[in-house]
Amino acid sequence: MKIFAVGMNYAAHQKELHDTLLKPDAPVVFLKADSALLKPGKPFFVPDHFGRIDYEAEVVVRICRLGKNIPVRFASRYYDAMTVGIDFTARDLQRKASQNGQPWTISKGFDGAAAIGEWREAMASVRFRLDRNGETMQQGCTDDMLYSIDETISYISQFFTLKTGDLLYTGTPAGVGPIQIGDHLEGWLEEEKVLDLYCR
């Protein structure tokens, strides 16, 4: 199983982190290790030596068939389910890596950094949000992505063979922030809660 993720796929998130609204020339794609997957109902154990850890809520889609060089017009046939996930990010490590021209692998792919909610049937357009301790911190809509799910799948499939069970984290909207031990995080697709986890 491969875990793909897309960075800077919402303009407002670009603005809050980098003070820019430019659309990248192509989707910004990176990989997380399979050991990063945090299944539904499991707590997230906050690393005590990584520095600041941020939540980044995202719509996640599940690949349902083998594919390579997939045209955009057929990409919707290659995923069958979606949920809300959290791309936990070791922000201090990420900034240091970026400053040194190094990849984000450690800051994005450490154990438990890819939380996942319960799967629901895929929809063409969906609103989602993340609540922390009962307060909404992030909300977004897949219509606002700089690169759509179908465009991203088509792009990734030029370089990687997609396989059943692969996951795609599609990018986070504005509102990311640090977590603390004891935080309760809840992710919603439309008005249905699909993710519920505690930070330990």
C-alpha positions as YAML, in Angstrom:
chain: A
units: angstrom
residues:
- id: 1
  name: MET
  ca: [0.00, 0.00, 0.00]
- id: 2
  name: LYS
  ca: [1.19, 3.48, -0.90]
- id: 3
  name: ILE
  ca: [0.09, 6.66, 0.84]
- id: 4
  name: PHE
  ca: [0.20, 9.68, -1.46]
- id: 5
  name: ALA
  ca: [-0.37, 13.22, -0.25]
- id: 6
  name: VAL
  ca: [-0.71, 16.61, -1.91]
- id: 7
  name: GLY
  ca: [0.75, 19.80, -0.51]
- id: 8
  name: MET
  ca: [-0.44, 23.37, -1.10]
- id: 9
  name: ASN
  ca: [-3.69, 22.36, -2.80]
- id: 10
  name: TYR
  ca: [-5.84, 25.13, -1.27]
- id: 11
  name: ALA
  ca: [-4.99, 28.76, -1.95]
- id: 12
  name: ALA
  ca: [-5.89, 29.97, 1.56]
- id: 13
  name: HIS
  ca: [-3.54, 27.39, 3.11]
- id: 14
  name: GLN
  ca: [-0.73, 28.60, 0.86]
- id: 15
  name: LYS
  ca: [-1.47, 32.12, 2.03]
- id: 16
  name: GLU
  ca: [-1.31, 31.24, 5.74]
- id: 17
  name: LEU
  ca: [1.98, 29.34, 5.46]
- id: 18
  name: HIS
  ca: [3.87, 31.04, 2.64]
- id: 19
  name: ASP
  ca: [2.01, 34.30, 1.96]
- id: 20
  name: THR
  ca: [1.49, 33.39, -1.68]
- id: 21
  name: LEU
  ca: [-1.54, 32.54, -3.81]
- id: 22
  name: LEU
  ca: [0.29, 31.10, -6.79]
- id: 23
  name: LYS
  ca: [-0.94, 27.81, -8.26]
- id: 24
  name: PRO
  ca: [1.91, 25.30, -8.56]
- id: 25
  name: ASP
  ca: [2.79, 24.17, -12.09]
- id: 26
  name: ALA
  ca: [1.75, 20.64, -11.07]
- id: 27
  name: PRO
  ca: [0.38, 18.98, -7.93]
- id: 28
  name: VAL
  ca: [2.92, 18.95, -5.09]
- id: 29
  name: VAL
  ca: [3.06, 15.22, -4.32]
- id: 30
  name: PHE
  ca: [4.87, 13.41, -1.52]
- id: 31
  name: LEU
  ca: [4.69, 9.96, 0.07]
- id: 32
  name: LYS
  ca: [4.11, 8.76, 3.61]
- id: 33
  name: ALA
  ca: [5.41, 5.43, 4.89]
- id: 34
  name: ASP
  ca: [2.83, 2.67, 5.33]
- id: 35
  name: SER
  ca: [3.67, 2.65, 9.06]
- id: 36
  name: ALA
  ca: [2.33, 6.24, 9.19]
- id: 37
  name: LEU
  ca: [-1.24, 4.93, 8.87]
- id: 38
  name: LEU
  ca: [-3.29, 5.47, 12.04]
- id: 39
  name: LYS
  ca: [-6.50, 3.46, 11.79]
- id: 40
  name: PRO
  ca: [-9.90, 4.65, 13.03]
- id: 41
  name: GLY
  ca: [-10.38, 4.64, 16.80]
- id: 42
  name: LYS
  ca: [-6.67, 4.64, 17.61]
- id: 43
  name: PRO
  ca: [-5.14, 7.52, 19.63]
- id: 44
  name: PHE
  ca: [-2.37, 9.66, 18.24]
- id: 45
  name: PHE
  ca: [0.65, 9.60, 20.53]
- id: 46
  name: VAL
  ca: [2.31, 13.00, 20.36]
- id: 47
  name: PRO
  ca: [6.10, 12.61, 19.87]
- id: 48
  name: ASP
  ca: [7.94, 14.42, 22.63]
- id: 49
  name: HIS
  ca: [11.12, 15.19, 20.67]
- id: 50
  name: PHE
  ca: [9.82, 16.42, 17.28]
- id: 51
  name: GLY
  ca: [8.90, 19.95, 18.31]
- id: 52
  name: ARG
  ca: [5.59, 21.40, 17.15]
- id: 53
  name: ILE
  ca: [3.09, 18.94, 15.64]
- id: 54
  name: ASP
  ca: [0.28, 20.42, 13.51]
- id: 55
  name: TYR
  ca: [-3.04, 18.92, 12.45]
- id: 56
  name: GLU
  ca: [-3.94, 19.17, 8.75]
- id: 57
  name: ALA
  ca: [-7.41, 17.83, 7.94]
- id: 58
  name: GLU
  ca: [-7.90, 16.46, 4.45]
- id: 59
  name: VAL
  ca: [-10.30, 14.50, 2.30]
- id: 60
  name: VAL
  ca: [-8.73, 11.09, 1.67]
- id: 61
  name: VAL
  ca: [-9.75, 8.82, -1.20]
- id: 62
  name: ARG
  ca: [-9.18, 5.08, -1.58]
- id: 63
  name: ILE
  ca: [-7.93, 3.65, -4.86]
- id: 64
  name: CYS
  ca: [-10.04, 0.70, -5.99]
- id: 65
  name: ARG
  ca: [-8.35, -0.62, -9.14]
- id: 66
  name: LEU
  ca: [-5.01, -0.97, -10.87]
- id: 67
  name: GLY
  ca: [-4.11, 1.99, -13.05]
- id: 68
  name: LYS
  ca: [-1.26, 3.63, -14.95]
- id: 69
  name: ASN
  ca: [-1.29, 6.76, -17.15]
- id: 70
  name: ILE
  ca: [-4.94, 7.41, -16.33]
- id: 71
  name: PRO
  ca: [-6.68, 10.16, -18.35]
- id: 72
  name: VAL
  ca: [-8.41, 12.78, -16.21]
- id: 73
  name: ARG
  ca: [-11.81, 11.92, -17.74]
- id: 74
  name: PHE
  ca: [-11.53, 8.34, -16.43]
- id: 75
  name: ALA
  ca: [-9.91, 9.05, -13.05]
- id: 76
  name: SER
  ca: [-13.19, 8.93, -11.08]
- id: 77
  name: ARG
  ca: [-13.41, 5.21, -11.88]
- id: 78
  name: TYR
  ca: [-10.24, 4.56, -9.86]
- id: 79
  name: TYR
  ca: [-11.50, 5.47, -6.37]
- id: 80
  name: ASP
  ca: [-14.60, 4.21, -4.60]
- id: 81
  name: ALA
  ca: [-14.56, 5.74, -1.11]
- id: 82
  name: MET
  ca: [-13.53, 8.83, 0.82]
- id: 83
  name: THR
  ca: [-13.15, 9.98, 4.39]
- id: 84
  name: VAL
  ca: [-11.50, 12.68, 6.46]
- id: 85
  name: GLY
  ca: [-7.91, 12.09, 7.48]
- id: 86
  name: ILE
  ca: [-5.30, 14.10, 9.33]
- id: 87
  name: ASP
  ca: [-1.87, 14.68, 7.85]
- id: 88
  name: PHE
  ca: [0.03, 15.22, 11.10]
- id: 89
  name: THR
  ca: [3.06, 17.39, 10.40]
- id: 90
  name: ALA
  ca: [6.19, 17.91, 12.49]
- id: 91
  name: ARG
  ca: [6.29, 21.59, 11.58]
- id: 92
  name: ASP
  ca: [9.69, 22.45, 13.07]
- id: 93
  name: LEU
  ca: [11.29, 19.53, 11.25]
- id: 94
  name: GLN
  ca: [9.53, 20.45, 8.01]
- id: 95
  name: ARG
  ca: [10.71, 24.06, 8.15]
- id: 96
  name: LYS
  ca: [14.27, 22.98, 8.83]
- id: 97
  name: ALA
  ca: [14.18, 20.52, 5.94]
- id: 98
  name: SER
  ca: [12.72, 23.14, 3.58]
- id: 99
  name: GLN
  ca: [15.36, 25.70, 4.55]
- id: 100
  name: ASN
  ca: [18.07, 23.15, 3.77]
- id: 101
  name: GLY
  ca: [16.51, 22.03, 0.49]
- id: 102
  name: GLN
  ca: [15.74, 18.58, 1.90]
- id: 103
  name: PRO
  ca: [12.59, 16.45, 1.47]
- id: 104
  name: TRP
  ca: [9.66, 16.40, 3.91]
- id: 105
  name: THR
  ca: [9.79, 12.64, 4.43]
- id: 106
  name: ILE
  ca: [10.50, 12.58, 8.17]
- id: 107
  name: SER
  ca: [8.25, 15.52, 9.05]
- id: 108
  name: LYS
  ca: [5.27, 14.03, 7.18]
- id: 109
  name: GLY
  ca: [5.83, 10.29, 7.20]
- id: 110
  name: PHE
  ca: [6.66, 9.35, 10.79]
- id: 111
  name: ASP
  ca: [4.70, 6.59, 12.55]
- id: 112
  name: GLY
  ca: [1.07, 7.56, 13.11]
- id: 113
  name: ALA
  ca: [1.25, 10.69, 10.93]
- id: 114
  name: ALA
  ca: [-1.58, 9.58, 8.60]
- id: 115
  name: ALA
  ca: [-4.77, 9.34, 10.64]
- id: 116
  name: ILE
  ca: [-7.76, 7.97, 8.79]
- id: 117
  name: GLY
  ca: [-11.51, 8.05, 9.41]
- id: 118
  name: GLU
  ca: [-14.31, 5.65, 8.53]
- id: 119
  name: TRP
  ca: [-14.90, 5.19, 4.81]
- id: 120
  name: ARG
  ca: [-17.97, 6.53, 3.01]
- id: 121
  name: GLU
  ca: [-19.08, 6.35, -0.61]
- id: 122
  name: ALA
  ca: [-17.14, 8.76, -2.81]
- id: 123
  name: MET
  ca: [-18.87, 11.97, -3.86]
- id: 124
  name: ALA
  ca: [-18.05, 14.38, -6.67]
- id: 125
  name: SER
  ca: [-18.19, 17.38, -4.34]
- id: 126
  name: VAL
  ca: [-18.03, 17.32, -0.56]
- id: 127
  name: ARG
  ca: [-17.68, 19.73, 2.34]
- id: 128
  name: PHE
  ca: [-15.57, 18.72, 5.30]
- id: 129
  name: ARG
  ca: [-14.34, 20.11, 8.58]
- id: 130
  name: LEU
  ca: [-12.17, 19.40, 11.60]
- id: 131
  name: ASP
  ca: [-13.20, 20.18, 15.17]
- id: 132
  name: ARG
  ca: [-10.71, 20.37, 18.03]
- id: 133
  name: ASN
  ca: [-12.18, 20.08, 21.51]
- id: 134
  name: GLY
  ca: [-15.60, 20.97, 20.11]
- id: 135
  name: GLU
  ca: [-14.48, 24.05, 18.16]
- id: 136
  name: THR
  ca: [-14.30, 24.08, 14.35]
- id: 137
  name: MET
  ca: [-10.71, 24.77, 13.29]
- id: 138
  name: GLN
  ca: [-10.77, 23.91, 9.59]
- id: 139
  name: GLN
  ca: [-13.45, 23.69, 6.97]
- id: 140
  name: GLY
  ca: [-13.24, 23.27, 3.24]
- id: 141
  name: CYS
  ca: [-14.85, 21.96, 0.08]
- id: 142
  name: THR
  ca: [-13.27, 19.78, -2.57]
- id: 143
  name: ASP
  ca: [-14.52, 22.28, -5.19]
- id: 144
  name: ASP
  ca: [-11.90, 24.72, -3.89]
- id: 145
  name: MET
  ca: [-8.89, 22.50, -4.60]
- id: 146
  name: LEU
  ca: [-6.28, 23.95, -6.95]
- id: 147
  name: TYR
  ca: [-5.96, 20.48, -8.48]
- id: 148
  name: SER
  ca: [-9.04, 18.26, -8.35]
- id: 149
  name: ILE
  ca: [-8.98, 14.68, -7.15]
- id: 150
  name: ASP
  ca: [-9.28, 13.45, -10.74]
- id: 151
  name: GLU
  ca: [-6.47, 15.71, -11.97]
- id: 152
  name: THR
  ca: [-4.23, 14.59, -9.12]
- id: 153
  name: ILE
  ca: [-4.87, 10.90, -9.71]
- id: 154
  name: SER
  ca: [-4.14, 11.35, -13.42]
- id: 155
  name: TYR
  ca: [-0.91, 13.18, -12.62]
- id: 156
  name: ILE
  ca: [0.34, 10.67, -10.03]
- id: 157
  name: SER
  ca: [-0.41, 7.74, -12.35]
- id: 158
  name: GLN
  ca: [2.15, 9.07, -14.85]
- id: 159
  name: PHE
  ca: [4.90, 8.20, -12.35]
- id: 160
  name: PHE
  ca: [3.45, 5.46, -10.10]
- id: 161
  name: THR
  ca: [1.26, 2.48, -10.83]
- id: 162
  name: LEU
  ca: [-1.82, 2.90, -8.65]
- id: 163
  name: LYS
  ca: [-2.97, -0.24, -6.87]
- id: 164
  name: THR
  ca: [-6.10, -1.25, -5.00]
- id: 165
  name: GLY
  ca: [-5.88, 0.00, -1.43]
- id: 166
  name: ASP
  ca: [-3.53, 2.92, -2.10]
- id: 167
  name: LEU
  ca: [-4.59, 6.15, -0.38]
- id: 168
  name: LEU
  ca: [-4.53, 9.77, -1.49]
- id: 169
  name: TYR
  ca: [-4.56, 12.67, 0.97]
- id: 170
  name: THR
  ca: [-5.82, 15.52, -1.21]
- id: 171
  name: GLY
  ca: [-4.58, 18.63, 0.62]
- id: 172
  name: THR
  ca: [-5.63, 20.76, 3.57]
- id: 173
  name: PRO
  ca: [-7.56, 24.04, 3.71]
- id: 174
  name: ALA
  ca: [-6.61, 27.01, 5.90]
- id: 175
  name: GLY
  ca: [-6.71, 26.77, 9.68]
- id: 176
  name: VAL
  ca: [-3.91, 24.33, 10.48]
- id: 177
  name: GLY
  ca: [-2.46, 24.58, 13.96]
- id: 178
  name: PRO
  ca: [-0.60, 22.82, 16.75]
- id: 179
  name: ILE
  ca: [-1.97, 19.94, 18.80]
- id: 180
  name: GLN
  ca: [-1.56, 19.32, 22.50]
- id: 181
  name: ILE
  ca: [-1.75, 16.17, 24.59]
- id: 182
  name: GLY
  ca: [-5.40, 15.70, 25.56]
- id: 183
  name: ASP
  ca: [-6.86, 17.27, 22.39]
- id: 184
  name: HIS
  ca: [-9.97, 15.64, 20.94]
- id: 185
  name: LEU
  ca: [-10.10, 15.78, 17.12]
- id: 186
  name: GLU
  ca: [-13.26, 15.08, 15.12]
- id: 187
  name: GLY
  ca: [-13.52, 15.03, 11.34]
- id: 188
  name: TRP
  ca: [-16.77, 15.51, 9.40]
- id: 189
  name: LEU
  ca: [-17.86, 14.79, 5.84]
- id: 190
  name: GLU
  ca: [-20.85, 17.05, 5.25]
- id: 191
  name: GLU
  ca: [-22.74, 16.56, 8.55]
- id: 192
  name: GLU
  ca: [-21.51, 13.04, 9.32]
- id: 193
  name: LYS
  ca: [-18.69, 12.44, 11.77]
- id: 194
  name: VAL
  ca: [-16.24, 9.96, 10.28]
- id: 195
  name: LEU
  ca: [-13.10, 10.58, 12.37]
- id: 196
  name: ASP
  ca: [-12.80, 10.67, 16.16]
- id: 197
  name: LEU
  ca: [-9.44, 10.53, 17.91]
- id: 198
  name: TYR
  ca: [-7.64, 11.70, 21.00]
- id: 199
  name: CYS
  ca: [-4.07, 12.95, 21.28]
- id: 200
  name: ARG
  ca: [-2.14, 11.18, 24.05]
...
